[in-house]
Amino acid sequence: MLETVTAVRYVSPLREGGSLPGLVEADDLGTYVVKFSGAGQGRKVLVAEVIVGEIARRLDIPTPRLAVVDLPSAIARYEADEEVQDLLTASPGHNLGVDFLPGAFGYDGSRPPTAQDAGAIRWLDAYTANVDRTWANPNLLVWHGRTWAIDHGAALWFHHAWPSRPPDVGRFVGQPFDDSGHVLAPVAAPLRETHDRLAPRLTADVLRDVVAEVPEQWLETTASLPDLDTVRATYLEHLVLRLEQPDAWLGGAA
Ligand SMILES: Nc1ncnc2c1ncn2[C@@H]1O[C@H](COP(=O)(O)OP(=O)(O)OP(=O)(O)O)[C@@H](O)[C@H]1O
Ligand SMILES: [Mg+2]
């Protein structure tokens, strides 16, 4: 599982984030952008953040370190802003911490990454079906001269159907990915060439380790996924099969 730290101070909300992420100081002297488990988007977006962020890390795509931030209830009690207090009160225990990159600025295309680095991020998004990397919402930061990938909560959409429908692995595996609006598409190396370079690095063992990083508090059992081992195995099955059958999501991409 990810490293766990304890929040010592809620600093401020990051108003630009849709889920009202907040800046938090923790007992390891780190500062984190925290995505709260009680936010309206639900815990599945945290699961997607961990799985996709940890896949990115294993592919050497720059992405901030992730941690579990334990939130003591006293921090919520002393928060003056009512909206924030409600969010903190709804989020006791484990929340997602994203290492804060001080001085980073939003990607605007003026300093694009190399074709290889851009290709890796675009491939990651195609593989995990992450639609959240457009000019309207690039979710890329430029920091120390490199382009960092953040905000992977929208990926792996298949898990949102689990409460009502049994997992349909084939639907995700064969789902094409439209990357025409992808912010890095114009500067990225060809998708299939990138696939041939990166896919062999994601062995089943690597993907199993990635899925094992997700804290159990965020995993949801359902009638057809009755225990946590089955939930993890189902994520793994989706990830392994999509990787093995790339034709649909690589499409006719050059
Ligand atoms: N690790 C970080 N270091 C510095 N700034 C960050 C970091 N993570 C996020 N931010 C800033 O906070 C903003 C919101 O973060 P993020 O996109 O992860 O949240 P979100 O609530 O999922 O947002 P949305 O759904 O609106 O895209 C980012 O656009 C960025 O400006
Ligand atoms: Mg965002």
PDB file of C-alpha atoms and ligand atoms in Angstrom:
ATOM      1  CA  MET A   1       0.000   0.000   0.000  1.00  0.00           C
ATOM      2  CA  LEU A   2       1.006   3.637  -0.365  1.00  0.00           C
ATOM      3  CA  GLU A   3       2.905   5.286   2.481  1.00  0.00           C
ATOM      4  CA  THR A   4       0.597   6.774   5.141  1.00  0.00           C
ATOM      5  CA  VAL A   5       1.144  10.187   6.723  1.00  0.00           C
ATOM      6  CA  THR A   6      -1.015  12.138   9.168  1.00  0.00           C
ATOM      7  CA  ALA A   7      -2.393  15.597   8.425  1.00  0.00           C
ATOM      8  CA  VAL A   8      -1.316  18.259  10.918  1.00  0.00           C
ATOM      9  CA  ARG A   9      -2.771  21.395   9.297  1.00  0.00           C
ATOM     10  CA  TYR A  10      -5.314  22.241   6.618  1.00  0.00           C
ATOM     11  CA  VAL A  11      -3.726  25.201   4.798  1.00  0.00           C
ATOM     12  CA  SER A  12      -6.162  26.313   2.079  1.00  0.00           C
ATOM     13  CA  PRO A  13      -8.537  25.055  -0.578  1.00  0.00           C
ATOM     14  CA  LEU A  14      -7.326  24.858  -4.189  1.00  0.00           C
ATOM     15  CA  ARG A  15     -10.316  26.613  -5.661  1.00  0.00           C
ATOM     16  CA  GLU A  16      -9.579  25.651  -9.246  1.00  0.00           C
ATOM     17  CA  GLY A  17     -10.126  21.917  -8.659  1.00  0.00           C
ATOM     18  CA  GLY A  18     -13.634  20.606  -9.263  1.00  0.00           C
ATOM     19  CA  SER A  19     -13.490  18.321  -6.221  1.00  0.00           C
ATOM     20  CA  LEU A  20     -12.297  21.089  -3.873  1.00  0.00           C
ATOM     21  CA  PRO A  21      -8.884  19.573  -3.234  1.00  0.00           C
ATOM     22  CA  GLY A  22      -6.992  21.248  -0.386  1.00  0.00           C
ATOM     23  CA  LEU A  23      -3.420  21.990   0.555  1.00  0.00           C
ATOM     24  CA  VAL A  24      -2.469  20.084   3.693  1.00  0.00           C
ATOM     25  CA  GLU A  25       0.691  19.847   5.793  1.00  0.00           C
ATOM     26  CA  ALA A  26       1.511  16.423   7.182  1.00  0.00           C
ATOM     27  CA  ASP A  27       3.643  14.967   9.948  1.00  0.00           C
ATOM     28  CA  ASP A  28       6.430  14.030   7.515  1.00  0.00           C
ATOM     29  CA  LEU A  29       6.927  17.800   6.923  1.00  0.00           C
ATOM     30  CA  GLY A  30       5.460  17.288   3.459  1.00  0.00           C
ATOM     31  CA  THR A  31       2.837  19.477   1.815  1.00  0.00           C
ATOM     32  CA  TYR A  32       0.158  17.634  -0.127  1.00  0.00           C
ATOM     33  CA  VAL A  33      -2.678  18.440  -2.471  1.00  0.00           C
ATOM     34  CA  VAL A  34      -5.341  16.306  -0.806  1.00  0.00           C
ATOM     35  CA  LYS A  35      -8.299  14.773  -2.623  1.00  0.00           C
ATOM     36  CA  PHE A  36     -10.891  14.007   0.020  1.00  0.00           C
ATOM     37  CA  SER A  37     -12.703  10.702   0.304  1.00  0.00           C
ATOM     38  CA  GLY A  38     -15.946  12.517   1.204  1.00  0.00           C
ATOM     39  CA  ALA A  39     -16.001  14.682  -1.946  1.00  0.00           C
ATOM     40  CA  GLY A  40     -19.030  14.391  -4.220  1.00  0.00           C
ATOM     41  CA  GLN A  41     -17.100  12.467  -6.889  1.00  0.00           C
ATOM     42  CA  GLY A  42     -16.819   9.479  -4.528  1.00  0.00           C
ATOM     43  CA  ARG A  43     -13.980   7.146  -3.678  1.00  0.00           C
ATOM     44  CA  LYS A  44     -13.677   5.508  -7.079  1.00  0.00           C
ATOM     45  CA  VAL A  45     -11.929   8.588  -8.447  1.00  0.00           C
ATOM     46  CA  LEU A  46      -9.298   8.044  -5.755  1.00  0.00           C
ATOM     47  CA  VAL A  47      -8.880   4.444  -6.884  1.00  0.00           C
ATOM     48  CA  ALA A  48      -8.350   5.653 -10.471  1.00  0.00           C
ATOM     49  CA  GLU A  49      -5.848   8.270  -9.247  1.00  0.00           C
ATOM     50  CA  VAL A  50      -3.781   5.606  -7.525  1.00  0.00           C
ATOM     51  CA  ILE A  51      -3.902   2.969 -10.262  1.00  0.00           C
ATOM     52  CA  VAL A  52      -3.177   5.353 -13.146  1.00  0.00           C
ATOM     53  CA  GLY A  53      -0.655   7.445 -11.186  1.00  0.00           C
ATOM     54  CA  GLU A  54       1.254   4.333 -10.137  1.00  0.00           C
ATOM     55  CA  ILE A  55       1.228   2.958 -13.697  1.00  0.00           C
ATOM     56  CA  ALA A  56       2.649   6.327 -14.809  1.00  0.00           C
ATOM     57  CA  ARG A  57       5.409   6.079 -12.200  1.00  0.00           C
ATOM     58  CA  ARG A  58       6.383   2.597 -13.360  1.00  0.00           C
ATOM     59  CA  LEU A  59       6.681   3.966 -16.898  1.00  0.00           C
ATOM     60  CA  ASP A  60       8.926   6.829 -15.685  1.00  0.00           C
ATOM     61  CA  ILE A  61       6.292   9.414 -16.584  1.00  0.00           C
ATOM     62  CA  PRO A  62       6.836  12.361 -14.209  1.00  0.00           C
ATOM     63  CA  THR A  63       3.960  12.355 -11.730  1.00  0.00           C
ATOM     64  CA  PRO A  64       3.875  13.540  -8.112  1.00  0.00           C
ATOM     65  CA  ARG A  65       4.443  11.004  -5.321  1.00  0.00           C
ATOM     66  CA  LEU A  66       1.179   9.724  -3.843  1.00  0.00           C
ATOM     67  CA  ALA A  67       0.476   9.030  -0.172  1.00  0.00           C
ATOM     68  CA  VAL A  68      -2.457   8.203   2.030  1.00  0.00           C
ATOM     69  CA  VAL A  69      -3.194  11.194   4.257  1.00  0.00           C
ATOM     70  CA  ASP A  70      -4.880  10.266   7.505  1.00  0.00           C
ATOM     71  CA  LEU A  71      -7.156  13.099   8.592  1.00  0.00           C
ATOM     72  CA  PRO A  72      -7.742  13.425  12.348  1.00  0.00           C
ATOM     73  CA  SER A  73     -11.261  14.636  13.154  1.00  0.00           C
ATOM     74  CA  ALA A  74      -9.928  17.576  15.204  1.00  0.00           C
ATOM     75  CA  ILE A  75      -8.722  19.262  11.999  1.00  0.00           C
ATOM     76  CA  ALA A  76     -12.279  19.372  10.685  1.00  0.00           C
ATOM     77  CA  ARG A  77     -13.606  20.747  14.001  1.00  0.00           C
ATOM     78  CA  TYR A  78     -11.358  23.810  13.905  1.00  0.00           C
ATOM     79  CA  GLU A  79     -11.884  24.679  10.226  1.00  0.00           C
ATOM     80  CA  ALA A  80     -13.623  28.063   9.882  1.00  0.00           C
ATOM     81  CA  ASP A  81     -14.839  27.808   6.253  1.00  0.00           C
ATOM     82  CA  GLU A  82     -18.166  26.000   6.354  1.00  0.00           C
ATOM     83  CA  GLU A  83     -17.909  24.351   2.941  1.00  0.00           C
ATOM     84  CA  VAL A  84     -14.436  23.049   3.767  1.00  0.00           C
ATOM     85  CA  GLN A  85     -15.528  21.957   7.222  1.00  0.00           C
ATOM     86  CA  ASP A  86     -18.338  19.866   5.704  1.00  0.00           C
ATOM     87  CA  LEU A  87     -15.882  18.235   3.324  1.00  0.00           C
ATOM     88  CA  LEU A  88     -13.361  17.468   6.083  1.00  0.00           C
ATOM     89  CA  THR A  89     -16.074  16.133   8.381  1.00  0.00           C
ATOM     90  CA  ALA A  90     -17.200  13.808   5.587  1.00  0.00           C
ATOM     91  CA  SER A  91     -13.617  12.563   5.081  1.00  0.00           C
ATOM     92  CA  PRO A  92     -12.292  11.071   8.322  1.00  0.00           C
ATOM     93  CA  GLY A  93      -9.440   8.585   7.986  1.00  0.00           C
ATOM     94  CA  HIS A  94      -7.813   7.903   4.640  1.00  0.00           C
ATOM     95  CA  ASN A  95      -7.603  10.552   1.907  1.00  0.00           C
ATOM     96  CA  LEU A  96      -5.346  10.820  -1.135  1.00  0.00           C
ATOM     97  CA  GLY A  97      -2.264  13.020  -0.857  1.00  0.00           C
ATOM     98  CA  VAL A  98      -0.527  14.227  -4.006  1.00  0.00           C
ATOM     99  CA  ASP A  99       2.909  15.652  -3.308  1.00  0.00           C
ATOM    100  CA  PHE A 100       2.640  19.418  -3.858  1.00  0.00           C
ATOM    101  CA  LEU A 101       4.984  20.712  -6.585  1.00  0.00           C
ATOM    102  CA  PRO A 102       5.820  24.248  -5.431  1.00  0.00           C
ATOM    103  CA  GLY A 103       6.110  26.804  -8.202  1.00  0.00           C
ATOM    104  CA  ALA A 104       4.724  24.488 -10.882  1.00  0.00           C
ATOM    105  CA  PHE A 105       2.646  26.167 -13.568  1.00  0.00           C
ATOM    106  CA  GLY A 106      -0.111  24.874 -15.799  1.00  0.00           C
ATOM    107  CA  TYR A 107       0.899  23.467 -19.181  1.00  0.00           C
ATOM    108  CA  ASP A 108       0.272  25.964 -21.969  1.00  0.00           C
ATOM    109  CA  GLY A 109       2.161  24.343 -24.840  1.00  0.00           C
ATOM    110  CA  SER A 110       4.954  26.900 -24.866  1.00  0.00           C
ATOM    111  CA  ARG A 111       7.496  24.349 -23.639  1.00  0.00           C
ATOM    112  CA  PRO A 112       6.278  20.981 -24.928  1.00  0.00           C
ATOM    113  CA  PRO A 113       7.853  17.746 -23.701  1.00  0.00           C
ATOM    114  CA  THR A 114       9.926  15.604 -26.074  1.00  0.00           C
ATOM    115  CA  ALA A 115       7.970  13.477 -28.526  1.00  0.00           C
ATOM    116  CA  GLN A 116       8.857  10.406 -26.475  1.00  0.00           C
ATOM    117  CA  ASP A 117       7.682  11.904 -23.153  1.00  0.00           C
ATOM    118  CA  ALA A 118       4.512  13.307 -24.735  1.00  0.00           C
ATOM    119  CA  GLY A 119       3.906   9.952 -26.405  1.00  0.00           C
ATOM    120  CA  ALA A 120       4.114   8.148 -23.078  1.00  0.00           C
ATOM    121  CA  ILE A 121       1.453  10.363 -21.479  1.00  0.00           C
ATOM    122  CA  ARG A 122      -0.841  10.090 -24.495  1.00  0.00           C
ATOM    123  CA  TRP A 123      -0.413   6.300 -24.522  1.00  0.00           C
ATOM    124  CA  LEU A 124      -1.162   6.114 -20.779  1.00  0.00           C
ATOM    125  CA  ASP A 125      -4.369   8.062 -21.358  1.00  0.00           C
ATOM    126  CA  ALA A 126      -5.429   5.843 -24.270  1.00  0.00           C
ATOM    127  CA  TYR A 127      -4.724   2.682 -22.277  1.00  0.00           C
ATOM    128  CA  THR A 128      -6.574   3.829 -19.145  1.00  0.00           C
ATOM    129  CA  ALA A 129      -9.314   5.722 -21.065  1.00  0.00           C
ATOM    130  CA  ASN A 130      -8.486   9.055 -19.457  1.00  0.00           C
ATOM    131  CA  VAL A 131     -10.482  11.748 -21.246  1.00  0.00           C
ATOM    132  CA  ASP A 132      -9.277  14.498 -18.940  1.00  0.00           C
ATOM    133  CA  ARG A 133      -6.249  15.839 -20.863  1.00  0.00           C
ATOM    134  CA  THR A 134      -7.701  18.384 -23.262  1.00  0.00           C
ATOM    135  CA  TRP A 135      -6.948  22.070 -23.751  1.00  0.00           C
ATOM    136  CA  ALA A 136      -9.991  22.876 -21.626  1.00  0.00           C
ATOM    137  CA  ASN A 137      -8.437  20.905 -18.777  1.00  0.00           C
ATOM    138  CA  PRO A 138      -4.855  19.835 -19.550  1.00  0.00           C
ATOM    139  CA  ASN A 139      -4.072  18.350 -16.101  1.00  0.00           C
ATOM    140  CA  LEU A 140      -0.381  18.780 -16.819  1.00  0.00           C
ATOM    141  CA  LEU A 141       2.044  20.843 -14.761  1.00  0.00           C
ATOM    142  CA  VAL A 142       5.421  22.150 -15.850  1.00  0.00           C
ATOM    143  CA  TRP A 143       7.958  21.818 -13.048  1.00  0.00           C
ATOM    144  CA  HIS A 144      11.756  21.816 -13.158  1.00  0.00           C
ATOM    145  CA  GLY A 145      11.668  21.836 -16.934  1.00  0.00           C
ATOM    146  CA  ARG A 146       9.545  18.701 -17.287  1.00  0.00           C
ATOM    147  CA  THR A 147       5.875  18.026 -17.936  1.00  0.00           C
ATOM    148  CA  TRP A 148       4.159  16.292 -15.006  1.00  0.00           C
ATOM    149  CA  ALA A 149       0.927  14.339 -15.301  1.00  0.00           C
ATOM    150  CA  ILE A 150      -1.704  14.935 -12.598  1.00  0.00           C
ATOM    151  CA  ASP A 151      -5.394  14.265 -11.977  1.00  0.00           C
ATOM    152  CA  HIS A 152      -6.243  10.753 -13.158  1.00  0.00           C
ATOM    153  CA  GLY A 153      -9.591  10.433 -11.401  1.00  0.00           C
ATOM    154  CA  ALA A 154     -11.605  10.362 -14.642  1.00  0.00           C
ATOM    155  CA  ALA A 155      -9.816   7.280 -16.027  1.00  0.00           C
ATOM    156  CA  LEU A 156     -10.967   3.645 -15.710  1.00  0.00           C
ATOM    157  CA  TRP A 157     -14.619   4.582 -16.171  1.00  0.00           C
ATOM    158  CA  PHE A 158     -15.683   0.947 -16.195  1.00  0.00           C
ATOM    159  CA  HIS A 159     -15.759   0.754 -12.394  1.00  0.00           C
ATOM    160  CA  HIS A 160     -18.604   3.277 -12.156  1.00  0.00           C
ATOM    161  CA  ALA A 161     -21.020   0.638 -13.496  1.00  0.00           C
ATOM    162  CA  TRP A 162     -20.158  -1.952 -10.841  1.00  0.00           C
ATOM    163  CA  PRO A 163     -22.815  -1.115  -8.276  1.00  0.00           C
ATOM    164  CA  SER A 164     -25.612  -1.881 -10.750  1.00  0.00           C
ATOM    165  CA  ARG A 165     -24.103  -4.274 -13.294  1.00  0.00           C
ATOM    166  CA  PRO A 166     -21.675  -7.202 -13.073  1.00  0.00           C
ATOM    167  CA  PRO A 167     -18.256  -6.318 -14.531  1.00  0.00           C
ATOM    168  CA  ASP A 168     -18.192  -6.443 -18.323  1.00  0.00           C
ATOM    169  CA  VAL A 169     -14.495  -6.758 -19.081  1.00  0.00           C
ATOM    170  CA  GLY A 170     -14.971  -6.993 -22.838  1.00  0.00           C
ATOM    171  CA  ARG A 171     -16.679  -3.625 -23.038  1.00  0.00           C
ATOM    172  CA  PHE A 172     -13.648  -1.806 -21.648  1.00  0.00           C
ATOM    173  CA  VAL A 173     -11.080  -3.948 -23.414  1.00  0.00           C
ATOM    174  CA  GLY A 174     -12.557  -3.221 -26.837  1.00  0.00           C
ATOM    175  CA  GLN A 175     -13.482   0.418 -26.224  1.00  0.00           C
ATOM    176  CA  PRO A 176     -11.803   2.753 -28.749  1.00  0.00           C
ATOM    177  CA  PHE A 177     -10.129   5.889 -27.471  1.00  0.00           C
ATOM    178  CA  ASP A 178     -10.702   9.182 -29.239  1.00  0.00           C
ATOM    179  CA  ASP A 179      -7.630  11.283 -28.636  1.00  0.00           C
ATOM    180  CA  SER A 180      -8.328  13.945 -31.259  1.00  0.00           C
ATOM    181  CA  GLY A 181      -8.644  16.584 -28.518  1.00  0.00           C
ATOM    182  CA  HIS A 182      -5.684  15.330 -26.494  1.00  0.00           C
ATOM    183  CA  VAL A 183      -3.457  18.198 -25.503  1.00  0.00           C
ATOM    184  CA  LEU A 184      -0.249  16.322 -26.378  1.00  0.00           C
ATOM    185  CA  ALA A 185      -1.444  14.639 -29.589  1.00  0.00           C
ATOM    186  CA  PRO A 186       0.256  17.192 -31.884  1.00  0.00           C
ATOM    187  CA  VAL A 187       3.683  16.728 -30.281  1.00  0.00           C
ATOM    188  CA  ALA A 188       3.585  13.051 -29.316  1.00  0.00           C
ATOM    189  CA  ALA A 189       5.457  10.126 -30.861  1.00  0.00           C
ATOM    190  CA  PRO A 190       3.229   7.686 -32.804  1.00  0.00           C
ATOM    191  CA  LEU A 191       0.864   5.715 -30.580  1.00  0.00           C
ATOM    192  CA  ARG A 192       1.618   2.226 -31.883  1.00  0.00           C
ATOM    193  CA  GLU A 193       5.360   2.721 -31.695  1.00  0.00           C
ATOM    194  CA  THR A 194       4.899   3.976 -28.123  1.00  0.00           C
ATOM    195  CA  HIS A 195       2.743   0.963 -27.337  1.00  0.00           C
ATOM    196  CA  ASP A 196       5.473  -1.400 -28.537  1.00  0.00           C
ATOM    197  CA  ARG A 197       7.981   0.399 -26.311  1.00  0.00           C
ATOM    198  CA  LEU A 198       5.898   0.656 -23.124  1.00  0.00           C
ATOM    199  CA  ALA A 199       3.461  -2.272 -23.028  1.00  0.00           C
ATOM    200  CA  PRO A 200       6.150  -4.919 -22.316  1.00  0.00           C
ATOM    201  CA  ARG A 201       7.081  -3.021 -19.146  1.00  0.00           C
ATOM    202  CA  LEU A 202       3.613  -3.539 -17.674  1.00  0.00           C
ATOM    203  CA  THR A 203       3.755  -7.225 -16.871  1.00  0.00           C
ATOM    204  CA  ALA A 204       0.918  -8.834 -14.921  1.00  0.00           C
ATOM    205  CA  ASP A 205       3.151  -8.741 -11.826  1.00  0.00           C
ATOM    206  CA  VAL A 206       3.749  -5.007 -12.216  1.00  0.00           C
ATOM    207  CA  LEU A 207       0.020  -4.364 -12.646  1.00  0.00           C
ATOM    208  CA  ARG A 208      -0.788  -6.586  -9.651  1.00  0.00           C
ATOM    209  CA  ASP A 209       1.590  -4.496  -7.523  1.00  0.00           C
ATOM    210  CA  VAL A 210      -0.086  -1.324  -8.783  1.00  0.00           C
ATOM    211  CA  VAL A 211      -3.573  -2.556  -7.871  1.00  0.00           C
ATOM    212  CA  ALA A 212      -2.260  -3.659  -4.466  1.00  0.00           C
ATOM    213  CA  GLU A 213      -1.274  -0.037  -3.712  1.00  0.00           C
ATOM    214  CA  VAL A 214      -4.937   1.018  -3.469  1.00  0.00           C
ATOM    215  CA  PRO A 215      -6.052   1.357   0.163  1.00  0.00           C
ATOM    216  CA  GLU A 216      -8.853  -1.069   0.943  1.00  0.00           C
ATOM    217  CA  GLN A 217     -11.044   1.710   2.403  1.00  0.00           C
ATOM    218  CA  TRP A 218     -11.619   3.059  -1.104  1.00  0.00           C
ATOM    219  CA  LEU A 219     -12.562  -0.254  -2.701  1.00  0.00           C
ATOM    220  CA  GLU A 220     -16.242  -0.983  -2.999  1.00  0.00           C
ATOM    221  CA  THR A 221     -17.711  -4.465  -2.849  1.00  0.00           C
ATOM    222  CA  THR A 222     -20.977  -5.222  -4.661  1.00  0.00           C
ATOM    223  CA  ALA A 223     -23.244  -8.240  -5.076  1.00  0.00           C
ATOM    224  CA  SER A 224     -21.110  -9.497  -7.961  1.00  0.00           C
ATOM    225  CA  LEU A 225     -17.804  -8.429  -6.344  1.00  0.00           C
ATOM    226  CA  PRO A 226     -18.383  -9.675  -2.815  1.00  0.00           C
ATOM    227  CA  ASP A 227     -14.911  -9.249  -1.327  1.00  0.00           C
ATOM    228  CA  LEU A 228     -11.875  -7.026  -1.726  1.00  0.00           C
ATOM    229  CA  ASP A 229      -9.701  -9.689  -3.360  1.00  0.00           C
ATOM    230  CA  THR A 230     -12.321 -10.060  -6.094  1.00  0.00           C
ATOM    231  CA  VAL A 231     -12.475  -6.296  -6.580  1.00  0.00           C
ATOM    232  CA  ARG A 232      -8.686  -6.076  -6.969  1.00  0.00           C
ATOM    233  CA  ALA A 233      -8.642  -9.103  -9.285  1.00  0.00           C
ATOM    234  CA  THR A 234     -11.293  -7.467 -11.473  1.00  0.00           C
ATOM    235  CA  TYR A 235      -9.270  -4.275 -11.873  1.00  0.00           C
ATOM    236  CA  LEU A 236      -6.260  -6.413 -12.754  1.00  0.00           C
ATOM    237  CA  GLU A 237      -8.221  -8.428 -15.314  1.00  0.00           C
ATOM    238  CA  HIS A 238      -9.383  -5.238 -17.071  1.00  0.00           C
ATOM    239  CA  LEU A 239      -5.859  -3.824 -17.165  1.00  0.00           C
ATOM    240  CA  VAL A 240      -4.169  -7.019 -18.361  1.00  0.00           C
ATOM    241  CA  LEU A 241      -6.701  -7.766 -21.108  1.00  0.00           C
ATOM    242  CA  ARG A 242      -6.776  -4.211 -22.463  1.00  0.00           C
ATOM    243  CA  LEU A 243      -3.010  -4.311 -22.726  1.00  0.00           C
ATOM    244  CA  GLU A 244      -3.066  -7.665 -24.501  1.00  0.00           C
ATOM    245  CA  GLN A 245      -5.725  -6.566 -27.011  1.00  0.00           C
ATOM    246  CA  PRO A 246      -4.720  -3.040 -28.048  1.00  0.00           C
ATOM    247  CA  ASP A 247      -6.150  -2.946 -31.573  1.00  0.00           C
ATOM    248  CA  ALA A 248      -9.439  -1.304 -30.605  1.00  0.00           C
ATOM    249  CA  TRP A 249      -7.951   1.488 -28.541  1.00  0.00           C
ATOM    250  CA  LEU A 250      -4.883   2.082 -30.677  1.00  0.00           C
ATOM    251  CA  GLY A 251      -7.273   2.155 -33.606  1.00  0.00           C
ATOM    252  CA  GLY A 252      -5.756   3.198 -36.868  1.00  0.00           C
ATOM    253  CA  ALA A 253      -3.463   5.545 -34.961  1.00  0.00           C
ATOM    254  CA  ALA A 254      -0.202   6.302 -36.610  1.00  0.00           C
TER     255      ALA A 254
HETATM  256  N1  LIG B   1       0.798  18.136  -7.015  1.00  0.00           N
HETATM  257  C1  LIG B   1       0.443  19.399  -7.315  1.00  0.00           C
HETATM  258  N2  LIG B   1       1.318  20.406  -7.197  1.00  0.00           N
HETATM  259  C2  LIG B   1       0.946  21.686  -7.492  1.00  0.00           C
HETATM  260  N3  LIG B   1      -0.284  22.046  -7.923  1.00  0.00           N
HETATM  261  C3  LIG B   1      -1.195  21.067  -8.067  1.00  0.00           C
HETATM  262  C4  LIG B   1      -0.895  19.694  -7.782  1.00  0.00           C
HETATM  263  N4  LIG B   1      -1.998  18.947  -7.989  1.00  0.00           N
HETATM  264  C5  LIG B   1      -2.948  19.806  -8.398  1.00  0.00           C
HETATM  265  N5  LIG B   1      -2.483  21.075  -8.461  1.00  0.00           N
HETATM  266  C6  LIG B   1      -3.248  22.282  -8.862  1.00  0.00           C
HETATM  267  O1  LIG B   1      -4.591  22.132  -8.453  1.00  0.00           O
HETATM  268  C7  LIG B   1      -5.474  22.083  -9.582  1.00  0.00           C
HETATM  269  C8  LIG B   1      -6.563  21.069  -9.325  1.00  0.00           C
HETATM  270  O2  LIG B   1      -5.995  19.784  -9.196  1.00  0.00           O
HETATM  271  P1  LIG B   1      -6.647  18.532  -9.904  1.00  0.00           P
HETATM  272  O3  LIG B   1      -6.797  18.791 -11.342  1.00  0.00           O
HETATM  273  O4  LIG B   1      -5.846  17.340  -9.514  1.00  0.00           O
HETATM  274  O5  LIG B   1      -8.049  18.516  -9.133  1.00  0.00           O
HETATM  275  P2  LIG B   1      -9.520  18.132  -9.573  1.00  0.00           P
HETATM  276  O6  LIG B   1     -10.426  18.521  -8.478  1.00  0.00           O
HETATM  277  O7  LIG B   1      -9.518  16.728  -9.991  1.00  0.00           O
HETATM  278  O8  LIG B   1      -9.733  19.098 -10.760  1.00  0.00           O
HETATM  279  P3  LIG B   1     -10.705  19.121 -12.003  1.00  0.00           P
HETATM  280  O9  LIG B   1     -11.676  18.010 -11.852  1.00  0.00           O
HETATM  281  O10 LIG B   1     -11.280  20.480 -11.934  1.00  0.00           O
HETATM  282  O11 LIG B   1      -9.767  18.931 -13.144  1.00  0.00           O
HETATM  283  C9  LIG B   1      -4.561  21.732 -10.763  1.00  0.00           C
HETATM  284  O12 LIG B   1      -5.056  22.214 -11.967  1.00  0.00           O
HETATM  285  C10 LIG B   1      -3.271  22.420 -10.371  1.00  0.00           C
HETATM  286  O13 LIG B   1      -3.315  23.788 -10.677  1.00  0.00           O
HETATM  287 MG    MG B   2      -7.874  18.785 -12.891  1.00  0.00          MG
END
